[in-house]
CSV table of C-alpha atoms in Angstrom, one decimal:
chain,number,residue,atom,x,y,z
A,1,SER,CA,68.6,-61.3,-49.3
A,2,ARG,CA,68.7,-57.5,-49.8
A,3,PRO,CA,69.8,-55.6,-46.4
A,4,PHE,CA,66.7,-54.6,-44.5
A,5,LYS,CA,68.2,-51.2,-44.0
A,6,GLU,CA,68.7,-50.7,-47.6
A,7,VAL,CA,65.1,-51.7,-48.3
A,8,ALA,CA,63.8,-49.4,-45.4
A,9,ALA,CA,65.8,-46.4,-46.7
A,10,GLU,CA,64.0,-46.9,-50.1
A,11,TYR,CA,60.6,-47.0,-48.4
A,12,MET,CA,61.3,-43.8,-46.7
A,13,GLU,CA,62.5,-42.2,-49.8
A,14,TRP,CA,59.2,-43.0,-51.3
A,15,GLY,CA,57.2,-41.9,-48.4
A,16,GLU,CA,59.0,-38.6,-48.1
A,17,SER,CA,58.1,-37.9,-51.8
A,18,GLN,CA,54.7,-39.5,-52.5
A,19,GLY,CA,53.8,-41.7,-49.7
A,20,GLY,CA,51.0,-39.3,-48.3
A,21,ARG,CA,47.4,-38.6,-49.1
A,22,GLY,CA,46.8,-38.0,-52.7
A,23,GLY,CA,50.5,-38.7,-53.7
A,24,ARG,CA,51.8,-35.8,-51.6
A,25,SER,CA,54.8,-36.4,-49.3
A,26,TRP,CA,54.5,-37.5,-45.8
A,27,SER,CA,54.8,-34.6,-43.1
A,28,LYS,CA,58.0,-34.1,-41.4
A,29,THR,CA,56.8,-35.6,-38.1
A,30,HIS,CA,55.2,-38.7,-39.8
A,31,ALA,CA,58.3,-39.4,-41.7
A,32,ARG,CA,60.5,-38.9,-38.4
A,33,MET,CA,58.2,-41.4,-36.5
A,34,ARG,CA,58.3,-44.0,-39.2
A,35,ARG,CA,62.2,-43.7,-39.3
A,36,SER,CA,62.3,-44.0,-35.7
A,37,HIS,CA,60.1,-47.0,-35.5
A,38,LEU,CA,61.5,-49.2,-38.3
A,39,THR,CA,65.2,-48.4,-36.6
A,40,TRP,CA,63.4,-49.8,-33.5
A,41,TRP,CA,62.1,-52.6,-35.1
A,42,LYS,CA,65.2,-53.6,-36.9
A,43,LYS,CA,67.3,-53.6,-33.6
A,44,ARG,CA,64.3,-55.2,-31.5
A,45,LEU,CA,64.0,-58.2,-34.0
A,46,GLY,CA,67.4,-58.4,-35.1
A,47,LEU,CA,66.5,-57.9,-39.0
A,48,ARG,CA,69.5,-58.0,-41.1
A,49,THR,CA,68.0,-59.0,-44.4
A,50,LEU,CA,64.7,-58.5,-45.7
A,51,ALA,CA,64.0,-62.4,-45.4
A,52,ASP,CA,64.2,-62.0,-41.7
A,53,VAL,CA,60.8,-60.4,-41.8
A,54,ASP,CA,59.1,-63.8,-42.7
A,55,GLY,CA,57.3,-65.3,-39.6
A,56,ILE,CA,57.7,-62.3,-37.2
A,57,LEU,CA,54.0,-61.8,-36.2
A,58,SER,CA,54.6,-63.7,-32.7
A,59,ARG,CA,57.7,-61.7,-32.2
A,60,VAL,CA,56.1,-58.6,-33.0
A,61,GLU,CA,53.1,-59.1,-30.6
A,62,LYS,CA,55.6,-60.3,-27.7
A,63,ALA,CA,57.6,-57.1,-28.2
A,64,LEU,CA,54.6,-54.9,-28.1
A,65,ARG,CA,53.1,-56.5,-25.1
A,66,GLU,CA,56.5,-55.7,-23.4
A,67,LEU,CA,56.2,-52.1,-24.4
A,68,GLY,CA,52.5,-52.1,-22.9
A,69,ASP,CA,53.9,-53.4,-19.8
A,70,LYS,CA,55.9,-50.3,-19.6
A,71,GLY,CA,53.1,-48.0,-19.7
A,72,ARG,CA,52.8,-47.5,-23.3
A,73,SER,CA,49.2,-46.8,-24.4
A,74,GLY,CA,47.3,-48.9,-27.0
A,75,LYS,CA,47.4,-46.1,-29.4
A,76,THR,CA,51.3,-45.9,-29.3
A,77,LEU,CA,51.5,-49.7,-29.5
A,78,ASN,CA,49.3,-49.6,-32.8
A,79,SER,CA,51.7,-46.7,-34.0
A,80,TYR,CA,54.7,-48.9,-33.7
A,81,ALA,CA,52.8,-51.8,-35.3
A,82,ASP,CA,51.7,-49.5,-38.0
A,83,SER,CA,54.9,-48.6,-39.2
A,84,LEU,CA,56.3,-52.0,-39.8
A,85,LYS,CA,53.0,-53.3,-41.2
A,86,SER,CA,52.9,-50.4,-43.7
A,87,PHE,CA,56.5,-51.1,-44.6
A,88,CYS,CA,55.7,-54.8,-45.2
A,89,ASN,CA,52.5,-53.9,-47.3
A,90,TRP,CA,54.8,-51.7,-49.3
A,91,CYS,CA,57.1,-54.5,-49.9
A,92,VAL,CA,54.5,-56.8,-51.1
A,93,SER,CA,53.2,-54.1,-53.5
A,94,ARG,CA,56.6,-54.0,-55.0
A,95,GLY,CA,57.0,-57.6,-55.3
A,96,TYR,CA,59.9,-57.7,-52.4
A,97,LEU,CA,57.7,-59.9,-50.5
A,98,MET,CA,55.3,-62.6,-51.7
A,99,GLU,CA,53.0,-61.8,-48.6
A,100,ASP,CA,52.5,-59.8,-45.4
A,101,PRO,CA,53.9,-61.3,-42.5
A,102,LEU,CA,51.7,-59.2,-40.2
A,103,ALA,CA,48.4,-59.8,-42.2
A,104,ASP,CA,46.8,-61.5,-39.1
A,105,PHE,CA,47.9,-58.9,-36.6
A,106,GLU,CA,45.0,-57.6,-34.5
A,107,PRO,CA,45.1,-54.1,-33.0
A,108,PHE,CA,45.5,-53.4,-29.3
A,109,ASP,CA,42.6,-51.7,-27.6
A,110,LYS,CA,43.3,-47.7,-28.0
A,111,THR,CA,40.6,-46.6,-25.7
A,112,PRO,CA,42.5,-43.8,-24.1
A,113,GLN,CA,43.7,-44.6,-20.4
A,114,SER,CA,43.1,-40.6,-19.6
A,115,ILE,CA,41.0,-38.1,-21.4
A,116,ARG,CA,42.1,-34.4,-21.8
A,117,ARG,CA,39.7,-31.6,-20.1
A,118,ALA,CA,38.9,-28.4,-21.3
A,119,MET,CA,40.4,-25.5,-19.2
A,120,THR,CA,38.0,-23.1,-17.8
A,121,ARG,CA,38.0,-19.2,-18.7
A,122,ASP,CA,39.5,-18.5,-15.2
A,123,GLU,CA,42.0,-21.1,-15.5
A,124,ILE,CA,43.2,-19.8,-19.1
A,125,HIS,CA,43.2,-16.3,-17.6
A,126,ALA,CA,45.3,-17.3,-14.7
A,127,LEU,CA,47.5,-19.4,-17.2
A,128,LEU,CA,48.1,-16.4,-19.3
A,129,LYS,CA,49.0,-14.2,-16.4
A,130,ALA,CA,51.4,-16.5,-14.7
A,131,ALA,CA,53.3,-17.5,-18.3
A,132,PRO,CA,56.3,-15.1,-19.6
A,133,GLU,CA,55.2,-12.9,-22.3
A,134,ARG,CA,57.0,-15.1,-25.3
A,135,ARG,CA,54.8,-18.3,-23.9
A,136,ARG,CA,51.8,-16.0,-23.2
A,137,LEU,CA,51.6,-15.3,-27.0
A,138,LEU,CA,52.0,-18.9,-27.9
A,139,TYR,CA,49.2,-19.9,-25.4
A,140,GLU,CA,46.9,-17.1,-26.9
A,141,VAL,CA,47.4,-18.4,-30.3
A,142,ALA,CA,46.9,-22.1,-29.2
A,143,PHE,CA,43.8,-21.3,-27.4
A,144,THR,CA,42.3,-18.8,-30.3
A,145,SER,CA,43.4,-21.0,-33.3
A,146,GLY,CA,43.4,-24.7,-32.0
A,147,LEU,CA,46.7,-25.1,-33.9
A,148,ARG,CA,48.9,-28.2,-32.7
A,149,ALA,CA,52.2,-27.6,-31.5
A,150,ASN,CA,54.0,-28.6,-34.6
A,151,GLU,CA,51.8,-26.4,-36.8
A,152,LEU,CA,52.6,-23.3,-34.5
A,153,ARG,CA,56.1,-24.3,-34.8
A,154,SER,CA,56.2,-24.1,-38.6
A,155,LEU,CA,54.5,-20.9,-38.7
A,156,SER,CA,56.7,-18.0,-40.2
A,157,VAL,CA,56.3,-14.0,-40.2
A,158,ASP,CA,55.1,-14.1,-43.6
A,159,ASP,CA,52.0,-16.4,-42.5
A,160,LEU,CA,50.9,-13.6,-40.7
A,161,ASP,CA,47.9,-12.0,-42.7
A,162,MET,CA,47.2,-8.6,-41.2
A,163,GLU,CA,44.7,-7.8,-43.8
A,164,ARG,CA,42.2,-10.8,-43.1
A,165,SER,CA,43.4,-11.0,-39.5
A,166,GLY,CA,44.7,-14.5,-39.3
A,167,LEU,CA,47.3,-17.1,-40.3
A,168,VAL,CA,47.9,-18.7,-43.7
A,169,LEU,CA,48.4,-22.5,-43.4
A,170,HIS,CA,50.4,-24.7,-45.7
A,171,ALA,CA,49.7,-28.2,-46.7
A,172,GLU,CA,53.5,-29.0,-46.2
A,173,TRP,CA,53.1,-28.9,-42.4
A,174,THR,CA,49.3,-29.1,-41.5
A,175,LYS,CA,48.1,-32.4,-40.3
A,176,ASN,CA,45.3,-32.8,-42.8
A,177,ARG,CA,48.0,-32.0,-45.3
A,178,LYS,CA,45.8,-29.2,-47.0
A,179,PRO,CA,46.3,-25.4,-47.0
A,180,GLY,CA,44.1,-23.2,-45.1
A,181,PHE,CA,43.3,-19.8,-43.4
A,182,GLN,CA,42.7,-19.8,-39.6
A,183,PRO,CA,41.2,-16.5,-38.3
A,184,LEU,CA,42.6,-15.0,-35.3
A,185,PRO,CA,41.3,-12.2,-33.0
A,186,ARG,CA,42.5,-8.6,-34.4
A,187,SER,CA,44.0,-7.4,-31.2
A,188,LEU,CA,46.2,-10.7,-31.1
A,189,VAL,CA,47.2,-10.3,-34.7
A,190,GLU,CA,48.4,-6.8,-34.1
A,191,ARG,CA,50.6,-7.9,-31.0
A,192,LEU,CA,51.8,-11.0,-33.0
A,193,SER,CA,53.0,-8.4,-35.7
A,194,ALA,CA,54.7,-6.3,-32.9
A,195,PHE,CA,56.3,-9.6,-31.4
A,196,ALA,CA,57.6,-10.7,-35.1
A,197,GLU,CA,59.4,-7.5,-35.8
A,198,GLY,CA,61.6,-7.8,-33.0
A,199,GLY,CA,62.9,-11.1,-34.2
A,200,GLU,CA,62.7,-12.6,-30.7
A,201,ALA,CA,61.5,-16.0,-31.8
A,202,GLY,CA,64.4,-16.7,-33.9
A,203,GLU,CA,67.0,-15.4,-31.4
A,204,LEU,CA,65.2,-18.0,-28.6
A,205,TYR,CA,65.4,-20.9,-31.2
A,206,ARG,CA,69.3,-20.0,-31.5
A,207,ARG,CA,69.9,-20.2,-28.0
A,208,ALA,CA,67.9,-23.3,-27.6
A,209,PHE,CA,69.9,-25.2,-30.4
A,210,ALA,CA,73.2,-23.7,-29.4
A,211,ARG,CA,74.8,-27.3,-29.4
A,212,LYS,CA,77.1,-28.0,-32.3
A,213,ASP,CA,75.0,-31.5,-33.0
A,214,ALA,CA,71.7,-29.5,-32.6
A,215,THR,CA,69.7,-28.7,-36.0
A,216,LEU,CA,67.1,-26.3,-36.6
A,217,GLU,CA,65.0,-28.8,-38.8
A,218,GLY,CA,61.5,-27.8,-39.2
A,219,ILE,CA,62.1,-24.2,-38.0
A,220,PRO,CA,61.3,-21.5,-40.7
A,221,GLU,CA,63.7,-19.0,-41.4
A,222,ARG,CA,61.9,-16.0,-39.7
A,223,PRO,CA,59.6,-17.9,-37.3
A,224,LEU,CA,56.5,-16.5,-35.9
A,225,LEU,CA,56.5,-18.1,-32.5
A,226,TYR,CA,59.0,-19.7,-30.3
A,227,VAL,CA,57.5,-23.3,-29.3
A,228,PRO,CA,59.9,-25.3,-26.9
A,229,VAL,CA,61.2,-28.7,-28.0
A,230,HIS,CA,58.9,-30.3,-25.3
A,231,PRO,CA,55.8,-27.9,-25.0
A,232,SER,CA,54.0,-29.8,-22.6
A,233,TYR,CA,57.1,-29.6,-20.0
A,234,ALA,CA,57.1,-25.6,-20.1
A,235,LEU,CA,53.0,-25.8,-19.8
A,236,ASN,CA,53.6,-27.6,-16.6
A,237,ARG,CA,55.7,-25.2,-15.1
A,238,ASP,CA,53.3,-22.5,-16.1
A,239,LEU,CA,50.2,-24.6,-14.6
A,240,LYS,CA,52.1,-25.0,-11.4
A,241,ASN,CA,53.1,-21.3,-11.2
A,242,ALA,CA,49.4,-20.4,-11.8
A,243,LYS,CA,48.2,-23.1,-9.2
A,244,ILE,CA,46.1,-24.9,-12.0
A,245,PRO,CA,45.9,-28.7,-11.5
A,246,LYS,CA,47.2,-30.6,-14.1
A,247,GLN,CA,45.0,-33.7,-13.4
A,248,THR,CA,41.4,-33.7,-12.1
A,249,VAL,CA,38.6,-36.2,-12.2
A,250,LEU,CA,37.6,-34.5,-15.4
A,251,GLY,CA,40.7,-35.3,-17.1
A,252,LYS,CA,44.2,-34.1,-17.9
A,253,LEU,CA,46.0,-31.1,-19.1
A,254,ASP,CA,48.9,-31.0,-21.8
A,255,PHE,CA,49.6,-28.7,-24.6
A,256,HIS,CA,47.2,-30.5,-26.8
A,257,ALA,CA,44.5,-29.6,-24.2
A,258,CYS,CA,44.7,-26.1,-25.7
A,259,ARG,CA,43.0,-27.6,-28.9
A,260,THR,CA,40.3,-29.2,-26.8
A,261,ALA,CA,39.6,-26.0,-25.1
A,262,TYR,CA,39.4,-24.0,-28.4
A,263,VAL,CA,36.9,-26.6,-30.0
A,264,SER,CA,34.8,-26.6,-26.7
A,265,MET,CA,34.7,-22.5,-26.9
A,266,VAL,CA,33.8,-22.6,-30.4
A,267,GLN,CA,30.9,-24.6,-29.9
A,268,GLU,CA,29.8,-22.7,-26.7
A,269,THR,CA,29.8,-19.6,-28.9
A,270,GLY,CA,26.6,-20.9,-30.6
A,271,ALA,CA,28.5,-21.7,-33.8
A,272,THR,CA,27.0,-24.4,-36.0
A,273,VAL,CA,28.2,-27.9,-36.3
A,274,LYS,CA,29.6,-27.2,-39.7
A,275,GLU,CA,31.4,-24.1,-38.4
A,276,THR,CA,32.8,-25.7,-35.6
A,277,GLN,CA,34.3,-28.6,-37.8
A,278,ALA,CA,35.6,-26.2,-40.3
A,279,LEU,CA,37.4,-24.1,-37.7
A,280,ALA,CA,38.8,-27.3,-36.1
A,281,ARG,CA,39.7,-28.4,-39.7
A,282,HIS,CA,38.5,-32.0,-38.9
A,283,SER,CA,37.3,-34.5,-41.6
A,284,THR,CA,34.2,-35.4,-40.0
A,285,PRO,CA,31.7,-33.7,-37.3
A,286,ASP,CA,31.6,-37.0,-35.4
A,287,LEU,CA,35.6,-36.3,-34.7
A,288,THR,CA,34.6,-32.7,-33.8
A,289,LEU,CA,31.8,-33.3,-31.4
A,290,ASN,CA,32.5,-36.7,-29.8
A,291,VAL,CA,36.6,-36.4,-29.5
A,292,TYR,CA,37.3,-32.7,-28.9
A,293,ALA,CA,34.3,-30.9,-27.7
A,294,ARG,CA,33.5,-31.0,-24.2
A,295,THR,CA,30.6,-29.8,-22.2
A,296,ARG,CA,30.8,-27.6,-18.8
A,297,GLN,CA,28.0,-28.5,-16.0
A,298,SER,CA,27.5,-24.7,-15.4
A,299,ARG,CA,26.6,-24.4,-19.1
A,300,LEU,CA,24.2,-27.6,-19.0
A,301,SER,CA,22.6,-25.9,-15.8
A,302,GLU,CA,22.0,-22.8,-17.6
A,303,VAL,CA,20.5,-24.6,-20.6
A,304,ALA,CA,18.1,-26.5,-18.1
A,305,GLU,CA,16.9,-23.2,-16.7
A,306,MET,CA,16.3,-21.9,-20.3
A,307,VAL,CA,14.2,-25.0,-20.8
A,308,GLY,CA,12.2,-24.5,-17.5
A,309,GLU,CA,11.4,-21.1,-18.8
A,310,MET,CA,9.8,-22.5,-21.7
A,311,VAL,CA,7.9,-25.2,-20.1
A,312,ILE,CA,6.9,-24.1,-16.5
A,313,PRO,CA,4.3,-21.4,-15.9
A,314,GLY,CA,5.7,-18.3,-14.7
A,315,GLU,CA,4.0,-18.0,-11.1
A,316,ILE,CA,5.4,-21.6,-10.3
A,317,GLN,CA,9.1,-20.3,-11.4
A,318,ASN,CA,8.5,-17.2,-9.2
A,319,HIS,CA,7.2,-19.0,-6.1
A,320,SER,CA,10.3,-21.4,-6.4
A,321,ARG,CA,12.4,-18.3,-6.3
A,322,THR,CA,10.6,-17.1,-3.2
A,323,LEU,CA,11.0,-20.4,-1.5
A,324,GLN,CA,14.7,-20.4,-1.9
A,325,ALA,CA,15.2,-16.9,-0.7
A,326,VAL,CA,13.1,-18.0,2.4
A,327,GLY,CA,15.1,-21.1,2.6
A,328,ALA,CA,18.1,-19.2,2.6
A,329,GLU,CA,17.1,-17.7,6.0
A,330,GLY,CA,16.7,-20.9,7.6
A,331,LEU,CA,12.8,-20.8,7.6
A,332,ASP,CA,10.6,-24.1,6.9
A,333,VAL,CA,10.0,-24.2,3.3
A,334,ASN,CA,9.2,-27.8,3.0
A,335,ALA,CA,5.8,-27.8,4.4
A,336,ALA,CA,2.9,-29.0,1.7
A,337,ASN,CA,0.5,-27.0,0.1
A,338,LYS,CA,2.0,-23.4,0.2
A,339,ARG,CA,0.2,-20.4,-0.8
A,340,VAL,CA,1.8,-17.7,-3.1
A,341,THR,CA,0.4,-14.3,-4.2
A,342,ALA,CA,0.4,-13.8,-7.8
A,343,THR,CA,0.0,-10.2,-9.0
A,344,GLY,CA,-1.8,-9.5,-12.3
A,345,ALA,CA,-2.7,-6.1,-13.8
A,346,GLY,CA,-4.9,-4.3,-11.4
A,347,HIS,CA,-5.7,-7.5,-9.1
A,348,THR,CA,-4.4,-9.8,-6.7
A,349,SER,CA,-5.2,-13.5,-6.5
A,350,ARG,CA,-4.4,-16.4,-4.4
A,351,VAL,CA,-2.8,-19.4,-6.2
A,352,ARG,CA,-2.6,-22.8,-4.3
A,353,ILE,CA,0.5,-24.9,-5.6
A,354,PRO,CA,0.7,-28.4,-4.2
A,355,LEU,CA,4.5,-29.3,-3.8
A,356,SER,CA,3.8,-33.0,-3.5
A,357,PRO,CA,1.7,-34.9,-6.0
A,358,PRO,CA,-2.1,-35.7,-4.6
A,359,LYS,CA,-2.7,-39.4,-3.6
A,360,ALA,CA,-4.4,-41.5,-6.1
A,361,THR,CA,-8.0,-42.1,-5.6
A,362,ARG,CA,-10.2,-45.2,-6.6
A,363,ALA,CA,-12.9,-44.1,-9.1
A,364,GLY,CA,-16.6,-44.6,-8.3
């Protein structure tokens, strides 16, 4: 008969103190989402007392289907369900409930409806040129570190390490709940230092949260960067100014796509899988390679050419290039059995290269 609101508050206190991995507290973002979801469930299902959660499975599934009809993704639906299911499991472990009313809940398909694509280098340069200086710095750090929006927002001036040329990461606000260090290009670190000395990031936050009911929760006292409340909205404006399409056949662009581009560029430098995983701060290489890293068609074509140089004899490759050059002049290069002159050391020989396979002949 305990009020649902009272038990939910106790659950939140537990989570914010020791509910995370290894007995650590939840991140501020995770706690905010859990609180928001439980408040939504309380209102949606009319939960007045804890006893009201008995037999709610069918009502929960119906509520989630209605959210899905409004365009919410399977991942979002599972997030709503997980908040309530985790609460119920916690109540069972405390003896507040005899059994989990959502034990038979089947998760929704969370296959992404659209994927993120990695910006090309030309697109990144165009974006940086079109963005105002304060967001240019933000994008540069995002593209060269892979840090998420909330992690960038949590950085303080003291986290900028000039000696090691990078950023100190704290377990209190990193997604993996682990401390770390993220290296940055030396030139960017120097410009970040100059920007931080001016205190512009703090002033921008004070302007953005000037309303009396606004709070600077989660913002450090001396912020290193200014991250808009909705960074993807700001990115959309800059993409439009830079004439970069937000959606193509390869996928969409949002702020988190900066991380996708970072992981892809790290991979393209020739870094090992372990190095790429470490820089992305991922728990498994599968997450790094199969979720974040993207391949570029131009890069695949370059690799194909390099493999060709290993396999195909040099005189045939030279002949192919000659045919391409002649073809560009509009001449007939499709006739079979062309002759090409191969020049060796001190002599010239004629090499006959068939352009189509010979017909099979019967033995005997």
